[in-house]
Tab-separated table of C-alpha atoms in Angstrom:
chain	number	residue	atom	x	y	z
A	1	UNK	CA	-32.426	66.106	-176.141
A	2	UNK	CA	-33.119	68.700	-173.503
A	3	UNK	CA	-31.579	68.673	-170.283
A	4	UNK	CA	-31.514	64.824	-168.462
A	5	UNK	CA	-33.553	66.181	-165.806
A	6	UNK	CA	-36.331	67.322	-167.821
A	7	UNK	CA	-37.074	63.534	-168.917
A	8	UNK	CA	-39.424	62.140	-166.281
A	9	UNK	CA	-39.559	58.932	-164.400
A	10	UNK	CA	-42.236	56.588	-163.867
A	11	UNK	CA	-42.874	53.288	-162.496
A	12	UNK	CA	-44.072	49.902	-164.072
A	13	UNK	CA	-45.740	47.582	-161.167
A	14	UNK	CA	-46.286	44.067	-161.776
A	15	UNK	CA	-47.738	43.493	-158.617
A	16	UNK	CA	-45.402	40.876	-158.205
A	17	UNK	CA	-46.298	38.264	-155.105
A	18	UNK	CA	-43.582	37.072	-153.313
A	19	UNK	CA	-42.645	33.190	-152.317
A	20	UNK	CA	-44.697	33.305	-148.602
A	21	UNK	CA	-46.537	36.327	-149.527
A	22	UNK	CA	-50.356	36.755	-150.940
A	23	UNK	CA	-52.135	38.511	-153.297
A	24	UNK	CA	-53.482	40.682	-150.717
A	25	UNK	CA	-49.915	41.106	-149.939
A	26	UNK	CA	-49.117	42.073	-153.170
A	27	UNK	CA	-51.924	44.883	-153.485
A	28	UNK	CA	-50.679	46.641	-150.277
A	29	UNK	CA	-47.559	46.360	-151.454
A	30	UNK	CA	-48.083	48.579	-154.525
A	31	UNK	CA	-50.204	51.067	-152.644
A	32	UNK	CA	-47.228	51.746	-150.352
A	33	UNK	CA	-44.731	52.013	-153.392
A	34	UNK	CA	-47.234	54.585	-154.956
A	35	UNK	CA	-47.537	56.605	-152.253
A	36	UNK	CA	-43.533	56.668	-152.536
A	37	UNK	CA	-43.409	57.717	-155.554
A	38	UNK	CA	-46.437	60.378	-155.416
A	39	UNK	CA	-44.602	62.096	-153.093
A	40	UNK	CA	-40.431	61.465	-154.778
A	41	UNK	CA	-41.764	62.697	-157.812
A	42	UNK	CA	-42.455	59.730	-160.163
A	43	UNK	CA	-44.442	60.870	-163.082
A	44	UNK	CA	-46.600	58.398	-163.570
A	45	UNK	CA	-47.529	54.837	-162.008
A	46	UNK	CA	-48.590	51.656	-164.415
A	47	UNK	CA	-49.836	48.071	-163.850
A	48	UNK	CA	-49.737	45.681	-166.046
A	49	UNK	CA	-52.108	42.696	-167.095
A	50	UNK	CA	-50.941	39.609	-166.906
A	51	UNK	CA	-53.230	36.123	-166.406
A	52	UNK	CA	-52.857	32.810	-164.878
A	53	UNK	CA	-49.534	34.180	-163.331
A	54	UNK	CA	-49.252	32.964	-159.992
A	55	UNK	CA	-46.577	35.628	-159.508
A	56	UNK	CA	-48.742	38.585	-160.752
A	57	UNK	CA	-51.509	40.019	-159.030
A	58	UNK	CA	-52.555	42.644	-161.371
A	59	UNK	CA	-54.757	40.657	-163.257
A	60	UNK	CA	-57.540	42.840	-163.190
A	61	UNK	CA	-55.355	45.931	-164.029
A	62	UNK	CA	-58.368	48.703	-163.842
A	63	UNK	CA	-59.724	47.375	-160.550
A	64	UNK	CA	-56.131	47.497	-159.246
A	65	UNK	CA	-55.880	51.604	-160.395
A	66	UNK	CA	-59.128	52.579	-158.872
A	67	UNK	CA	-57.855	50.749	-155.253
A	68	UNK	CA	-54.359	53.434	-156.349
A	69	UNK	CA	-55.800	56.106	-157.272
A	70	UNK	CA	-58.398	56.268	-153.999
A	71	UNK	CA	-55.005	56.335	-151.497
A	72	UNK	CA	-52.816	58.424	-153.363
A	73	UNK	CA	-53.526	62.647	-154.926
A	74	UNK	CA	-51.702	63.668	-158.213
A	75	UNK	CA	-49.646	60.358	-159.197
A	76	UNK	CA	-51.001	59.519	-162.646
A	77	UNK	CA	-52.275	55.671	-162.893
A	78	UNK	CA	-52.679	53.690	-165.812
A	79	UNK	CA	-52.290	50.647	-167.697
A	80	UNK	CA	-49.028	49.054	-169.074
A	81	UNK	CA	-50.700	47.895	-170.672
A	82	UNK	CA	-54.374	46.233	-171.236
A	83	UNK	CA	-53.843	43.477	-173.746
A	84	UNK	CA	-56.617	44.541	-175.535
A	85	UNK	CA	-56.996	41.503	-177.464
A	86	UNK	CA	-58.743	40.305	-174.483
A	87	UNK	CA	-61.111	42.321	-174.554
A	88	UNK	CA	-63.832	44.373	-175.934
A	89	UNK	CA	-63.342	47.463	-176.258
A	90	UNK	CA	-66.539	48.936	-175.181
A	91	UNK	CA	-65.858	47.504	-171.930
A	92	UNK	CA	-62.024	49.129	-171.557
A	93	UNK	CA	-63.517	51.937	-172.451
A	94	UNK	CA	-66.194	52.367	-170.171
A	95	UNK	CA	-63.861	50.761	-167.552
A	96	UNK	CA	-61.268	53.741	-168.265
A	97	UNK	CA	-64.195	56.214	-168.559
A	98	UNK	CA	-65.396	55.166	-165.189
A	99	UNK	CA	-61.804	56.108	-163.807
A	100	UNK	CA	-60.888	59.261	-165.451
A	101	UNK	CA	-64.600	60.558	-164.305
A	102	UNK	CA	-63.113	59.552	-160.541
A	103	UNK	CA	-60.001	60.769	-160.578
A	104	UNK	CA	-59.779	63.456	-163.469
A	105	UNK	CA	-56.481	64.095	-165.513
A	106	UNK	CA	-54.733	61.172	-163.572
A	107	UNK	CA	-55.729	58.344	-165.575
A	108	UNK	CA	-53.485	56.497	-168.578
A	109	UNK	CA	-54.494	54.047	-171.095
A	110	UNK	CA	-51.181	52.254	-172.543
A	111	UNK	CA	-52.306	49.213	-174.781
A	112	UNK	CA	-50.886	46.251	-175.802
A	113	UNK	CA	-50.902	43.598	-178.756
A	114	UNK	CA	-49.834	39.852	-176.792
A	115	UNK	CA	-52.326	38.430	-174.853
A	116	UNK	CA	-50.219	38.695	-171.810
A	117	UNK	CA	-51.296	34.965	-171.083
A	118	UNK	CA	-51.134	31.347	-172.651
A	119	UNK	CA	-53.711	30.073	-175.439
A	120	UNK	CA	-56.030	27.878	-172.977
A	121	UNK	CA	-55.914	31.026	-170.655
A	122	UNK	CA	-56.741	33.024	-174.100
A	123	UNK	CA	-59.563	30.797	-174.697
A	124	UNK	CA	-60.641	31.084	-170.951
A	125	UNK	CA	-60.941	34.995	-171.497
A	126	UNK	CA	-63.601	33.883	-174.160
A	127	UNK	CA	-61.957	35.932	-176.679
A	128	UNK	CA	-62.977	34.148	-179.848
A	129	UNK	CA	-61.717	36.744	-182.790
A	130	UNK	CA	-62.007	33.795	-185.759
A	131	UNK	CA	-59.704	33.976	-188.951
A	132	UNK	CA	-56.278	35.830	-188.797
A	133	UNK	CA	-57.752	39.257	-189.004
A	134	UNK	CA	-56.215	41.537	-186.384
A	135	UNK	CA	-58.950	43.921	-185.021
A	136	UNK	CA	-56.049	45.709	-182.989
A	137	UNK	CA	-55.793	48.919	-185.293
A	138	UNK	CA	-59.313	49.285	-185.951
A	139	UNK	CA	-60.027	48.354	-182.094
A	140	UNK	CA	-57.586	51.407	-181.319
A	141	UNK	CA	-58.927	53.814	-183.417
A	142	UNK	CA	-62.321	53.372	-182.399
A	143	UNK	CA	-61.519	53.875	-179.024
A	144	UNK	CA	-59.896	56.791	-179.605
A	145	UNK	CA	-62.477	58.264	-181.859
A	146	UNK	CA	-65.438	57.649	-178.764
A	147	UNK	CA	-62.453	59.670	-176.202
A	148	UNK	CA	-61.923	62.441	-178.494
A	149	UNK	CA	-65.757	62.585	-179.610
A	150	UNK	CA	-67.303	66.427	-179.470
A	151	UNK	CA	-69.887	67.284	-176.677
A	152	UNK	CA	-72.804	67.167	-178.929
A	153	UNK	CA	-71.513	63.452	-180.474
A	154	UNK	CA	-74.512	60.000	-180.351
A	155	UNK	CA	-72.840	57.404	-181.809
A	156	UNK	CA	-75.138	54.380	-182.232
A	157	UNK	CA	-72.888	52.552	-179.558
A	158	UNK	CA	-71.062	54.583	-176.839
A	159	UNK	CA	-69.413	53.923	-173.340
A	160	UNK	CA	-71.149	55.785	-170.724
A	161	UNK	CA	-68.483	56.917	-169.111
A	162	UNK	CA	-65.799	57.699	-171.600
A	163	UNK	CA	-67.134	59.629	-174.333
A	164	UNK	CA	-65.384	62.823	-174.720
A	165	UNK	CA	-63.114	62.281	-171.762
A	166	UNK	CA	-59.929	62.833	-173.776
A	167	UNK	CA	-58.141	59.783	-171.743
A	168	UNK	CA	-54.324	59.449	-173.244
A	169	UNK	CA	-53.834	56.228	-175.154
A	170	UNK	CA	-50.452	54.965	-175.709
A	171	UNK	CA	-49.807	52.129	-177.700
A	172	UNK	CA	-46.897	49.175	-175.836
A	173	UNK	CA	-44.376	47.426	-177.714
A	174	UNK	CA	-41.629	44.595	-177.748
A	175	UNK	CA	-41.639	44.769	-181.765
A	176	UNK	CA	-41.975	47.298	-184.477
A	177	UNK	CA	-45.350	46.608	-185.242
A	178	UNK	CA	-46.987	49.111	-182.444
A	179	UNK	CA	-44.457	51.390	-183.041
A	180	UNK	CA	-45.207	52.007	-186.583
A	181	UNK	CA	-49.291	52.237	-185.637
A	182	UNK	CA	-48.326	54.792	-182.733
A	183	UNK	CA	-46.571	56.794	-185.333
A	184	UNK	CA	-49.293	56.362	-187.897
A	185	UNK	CA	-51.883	57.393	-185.354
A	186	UNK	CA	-49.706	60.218	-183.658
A	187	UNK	CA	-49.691	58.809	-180.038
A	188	UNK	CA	-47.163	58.103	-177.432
A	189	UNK	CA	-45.036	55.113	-177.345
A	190	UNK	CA	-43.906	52.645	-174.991
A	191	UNK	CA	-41.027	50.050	-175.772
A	192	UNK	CA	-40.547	47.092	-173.379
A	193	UNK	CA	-36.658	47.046	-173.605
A	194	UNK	CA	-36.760	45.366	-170.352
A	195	UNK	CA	-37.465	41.910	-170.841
A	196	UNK	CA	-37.675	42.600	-174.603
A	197	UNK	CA	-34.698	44.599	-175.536
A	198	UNK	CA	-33.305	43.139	-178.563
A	199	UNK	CA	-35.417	46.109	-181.229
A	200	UNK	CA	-35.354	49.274	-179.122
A	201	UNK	CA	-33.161	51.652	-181.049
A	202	UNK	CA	-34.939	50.201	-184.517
A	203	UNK	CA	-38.361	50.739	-182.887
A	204	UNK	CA	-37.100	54.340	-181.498
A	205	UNK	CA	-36.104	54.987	-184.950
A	206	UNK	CA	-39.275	53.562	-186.975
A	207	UNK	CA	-41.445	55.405	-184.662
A	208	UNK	CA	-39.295	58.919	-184.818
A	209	UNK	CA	-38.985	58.804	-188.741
A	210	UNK	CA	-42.637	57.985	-189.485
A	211	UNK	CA	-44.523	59.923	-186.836
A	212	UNK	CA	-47.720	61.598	-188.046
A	213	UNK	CA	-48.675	64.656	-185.819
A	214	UNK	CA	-52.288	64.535	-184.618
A	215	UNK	CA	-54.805	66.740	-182.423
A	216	UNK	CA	-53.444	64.540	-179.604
A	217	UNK	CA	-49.885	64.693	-180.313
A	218	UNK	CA	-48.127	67.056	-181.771
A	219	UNK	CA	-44.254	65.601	-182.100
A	220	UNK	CA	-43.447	61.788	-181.282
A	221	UNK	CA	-42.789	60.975	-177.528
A	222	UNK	CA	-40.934	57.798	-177.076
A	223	UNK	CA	-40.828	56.048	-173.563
A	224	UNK	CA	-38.169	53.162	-172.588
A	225	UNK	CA	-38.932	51.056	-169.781
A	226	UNK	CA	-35.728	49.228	-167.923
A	227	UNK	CA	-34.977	47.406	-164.896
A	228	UNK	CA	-33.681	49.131	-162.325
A	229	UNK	CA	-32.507	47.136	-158.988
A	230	UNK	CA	-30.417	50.233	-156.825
A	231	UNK	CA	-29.346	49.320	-153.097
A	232	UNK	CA	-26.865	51.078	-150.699
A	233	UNK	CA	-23.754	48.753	-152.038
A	234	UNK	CA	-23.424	47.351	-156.018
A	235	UNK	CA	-23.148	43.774	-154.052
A	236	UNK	CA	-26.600	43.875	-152.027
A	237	UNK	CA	-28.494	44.959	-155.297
A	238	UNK	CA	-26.686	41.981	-157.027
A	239	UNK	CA	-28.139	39.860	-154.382
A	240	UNK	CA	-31.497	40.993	-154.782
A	241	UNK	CA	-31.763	41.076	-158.609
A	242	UNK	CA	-31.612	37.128	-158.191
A	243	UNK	CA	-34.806	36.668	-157.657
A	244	UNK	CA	-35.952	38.792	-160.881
A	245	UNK	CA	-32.930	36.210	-163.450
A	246	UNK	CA	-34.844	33.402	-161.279
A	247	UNK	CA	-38.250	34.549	-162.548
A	248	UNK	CA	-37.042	34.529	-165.910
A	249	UNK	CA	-35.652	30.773	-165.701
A	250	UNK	CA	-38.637	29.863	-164.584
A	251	UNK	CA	-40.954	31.053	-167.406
A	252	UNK	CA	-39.047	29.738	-169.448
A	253	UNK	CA	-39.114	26.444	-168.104
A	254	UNK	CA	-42.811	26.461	-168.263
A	255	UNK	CA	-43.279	26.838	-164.141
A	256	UNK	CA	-44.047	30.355	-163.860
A	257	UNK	CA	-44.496	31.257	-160.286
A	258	UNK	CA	-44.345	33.763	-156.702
A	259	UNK	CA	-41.008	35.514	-157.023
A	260	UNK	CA	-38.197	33.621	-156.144
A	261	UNK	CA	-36.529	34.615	-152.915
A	262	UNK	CA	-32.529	36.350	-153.905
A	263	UNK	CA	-29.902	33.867	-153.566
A	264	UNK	CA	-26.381	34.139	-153.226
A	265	UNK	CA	-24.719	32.407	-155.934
A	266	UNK	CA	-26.826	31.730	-159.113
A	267	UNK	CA	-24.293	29.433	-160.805
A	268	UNK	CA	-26.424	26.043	-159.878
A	269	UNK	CA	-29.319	27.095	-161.257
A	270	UNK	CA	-29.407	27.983	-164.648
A	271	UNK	CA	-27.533	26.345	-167.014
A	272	UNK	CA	-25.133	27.686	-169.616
A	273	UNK	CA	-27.706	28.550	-172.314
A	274	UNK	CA	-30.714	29.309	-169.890
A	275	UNK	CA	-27.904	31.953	-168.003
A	276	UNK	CA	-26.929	33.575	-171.445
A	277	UNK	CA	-30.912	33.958	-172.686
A	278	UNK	CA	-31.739	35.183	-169.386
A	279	UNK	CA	-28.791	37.644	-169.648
A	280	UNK	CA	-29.868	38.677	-172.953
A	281	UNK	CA	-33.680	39.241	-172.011
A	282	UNK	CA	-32.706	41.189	-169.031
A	283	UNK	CA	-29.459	43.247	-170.808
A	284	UNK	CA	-31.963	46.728	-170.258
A	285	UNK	CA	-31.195	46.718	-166.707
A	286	UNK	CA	-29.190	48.460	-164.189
A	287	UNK	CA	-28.272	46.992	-161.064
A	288	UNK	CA	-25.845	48.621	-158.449
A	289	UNK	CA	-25.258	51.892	-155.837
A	290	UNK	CA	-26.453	55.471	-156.314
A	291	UNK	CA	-23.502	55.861	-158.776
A	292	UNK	CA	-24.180	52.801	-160.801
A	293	UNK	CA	-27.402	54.018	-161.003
A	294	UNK	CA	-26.791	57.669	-161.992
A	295	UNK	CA	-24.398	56.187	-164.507
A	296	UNK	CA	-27.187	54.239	-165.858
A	297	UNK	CA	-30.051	56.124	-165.958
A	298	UNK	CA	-27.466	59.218	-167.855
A	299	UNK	CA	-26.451	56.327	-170.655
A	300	UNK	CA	-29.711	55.303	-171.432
A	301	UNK	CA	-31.489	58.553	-171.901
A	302	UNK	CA	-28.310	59.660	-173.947
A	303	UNK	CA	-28.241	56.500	-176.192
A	304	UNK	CA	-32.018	56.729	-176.517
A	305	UNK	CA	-32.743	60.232	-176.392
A	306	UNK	CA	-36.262	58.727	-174.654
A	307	UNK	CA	-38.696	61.838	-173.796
A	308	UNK	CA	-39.623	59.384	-170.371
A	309	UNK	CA	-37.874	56.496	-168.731
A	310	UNK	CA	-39.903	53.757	-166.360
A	311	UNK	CA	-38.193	51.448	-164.363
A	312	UNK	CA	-39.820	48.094	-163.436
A	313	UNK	CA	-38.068	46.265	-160.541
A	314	UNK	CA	-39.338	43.197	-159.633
A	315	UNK	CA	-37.808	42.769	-155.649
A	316	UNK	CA	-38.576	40.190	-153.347
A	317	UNK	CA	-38.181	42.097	-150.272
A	318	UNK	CA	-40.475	45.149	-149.776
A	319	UNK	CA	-38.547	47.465	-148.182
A	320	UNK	CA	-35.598	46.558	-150.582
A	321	UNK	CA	-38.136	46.930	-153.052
A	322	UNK	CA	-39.147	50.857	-151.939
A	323	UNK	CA	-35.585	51.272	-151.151
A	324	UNK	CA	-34.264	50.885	-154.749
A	325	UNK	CA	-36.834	53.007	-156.095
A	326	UNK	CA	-35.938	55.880	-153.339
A	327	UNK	CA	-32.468	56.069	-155.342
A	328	UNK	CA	-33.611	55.202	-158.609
A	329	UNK	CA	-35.154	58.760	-158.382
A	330	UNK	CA	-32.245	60.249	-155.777
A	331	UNK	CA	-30.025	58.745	-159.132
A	332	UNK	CA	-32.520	60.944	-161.651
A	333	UNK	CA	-32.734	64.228	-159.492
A	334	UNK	CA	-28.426	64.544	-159.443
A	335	UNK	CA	-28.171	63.289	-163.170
């Protein structure tokens, strides 16, 4: 791996909404972290889909870019991801099309397998695929094939915007299956080590060893996503990382919900075997000072040898939350 300072950092964006806060909250909230991180030097900027979240306002992830991309200059904006079983293709296509024709060369498409939602919220999204076939490689491909169509290219069925527009597609993971179909298709990849981290290095490794070079990509380029909570002492970010383990308790108890507010002591509120699978779950993340940080960030690119690192962190306080990704980068640019 090349110099630690030559692998970039980005930012994944839940759009998380606070206990006491809104949605519309939650929207100027991420405009004001992207405009941070346009001008610290974040590579790129990504929103994720999630549905019937009441803690998650980025729902309608493209609509959510175009509101970024109009208030910010050169950050790149995408998707981490679009579960694209939700969808049909044609219409992420034309929805990506539309942005990449606004806002040219700053627009991402990462994709993703899980629905990102429940089965009655599945259902709601009236995406009835029948049998057990799984569309998702042949979905991908074709959506590729329409972006990297020549000039002079009808197919019978085209999105208008988004043929020929050469938008990047990466392909999200929390398995090995997309990492072996990024490989086979010779795209980037994205691993969600940080709420998923139990198959990084075998992903890494699967995606590495079988990686078939393509006109989009010549050599595999692997990026690890982790949580990073940074504050001025290792105690405050402690304090504020409690309301991300709380998060986790509470999907798993079913009662998903606004982010928890930090508390102090976490010891009532999980028990035993909730604390040790939310500590497992959340392992990918580092929480401390500048140094802790630093430390951190210099570990994981070394163990993973990742070619970009993004850092979710899911804060309940916003200028805590623009804080920690001020030194997150301060951490990157004196690795």
């Amino acid at each position: 791996m090349s110099d630690k300072k030559n692998v970039p950092l980005s930012v994944l964006d839940l759009a998380p909404i606070p206990q006491g806060a809104t949605a519309r909250d939650a929207f100027h909230s991420s405009l004001a972290l992207a405009q941070q991180a346009e001008k610290s030097g974040y590579n790129r900027y990504w929103l994720a889909e999630h549905h019937n979240m009441t803690g998650i306002a980025s729902a309608a992830t493209s609509v959510l870019i175009g509101y970024l991309a109009a208030n910010t200059t050169t950050l790149r904006l995408g998707s981490g991801g679009v579960m694209l079983p939700n969808h049909s293709p044609l219409v992420i296509a034309e929805q990506f099309g539309t942005l990449e024709s606004l806002y040219p060369g700053r627009i991402d498409l990462g994709l993703g397998r899980a629905p990102g939602s429940d089965q009655r919220t599945m259902m709601a999204l009236r995406r009835h695929m029948g049998g057990h076939v799984d569309n998702f490689p042949s979905d991908v491909a074709e959506m590729i094939a329409w972006f990297d169509a020549e000039p002079d290219a009808q197919p019978a069925v085209q999105p208008v915007p988004g043929l020929g527009l050469k938008i990047p597609v990466w392909l999200l993971g929390s398995s090995l299956y997309s990492a072996q179909l990024s490989a086979q298709l010779g795209i980037p990849f994205a691993f969600a080590s940080h709420f998923a981290p139990d198959m990084l290095f075998q992903a890494l490794h699967i995606y590495r060893e079988n990686f078939k070079p393509s006109a989009r990509l010549e050599k595999p380029h692997a990026m690890v996503c982790v949580n990073v909570v940074a504050a001025d002492s290792e105690r405050d970010a402690r304090y504020m990382f409690t309301s991300m383990q709380q998060q986790f308790i509470n999907l798993r108890r079913g009662k998903p919900g606004p982010l928890p507010a930090p508390v102090e002591n976490m010891d009532n509120l999980w028990s035993p075997s909730e604390q040790y699978g939310v500590q497992q779950a959340l392992s990918m993340s580092i929480v401390g000072d500048l140094d802790k940080v630093r430390q951190g960030l210099a570990s994981l690119i070394r163990e993973t040898q990742a070619d970009e690192i993004m850092v979710n962190g899911q804060i309940h306080n916003q200028q805590a939350r623009l804080r920690s990704f001020e030194l997150a980068m301060e951490a990157h640019n004196t690795l």
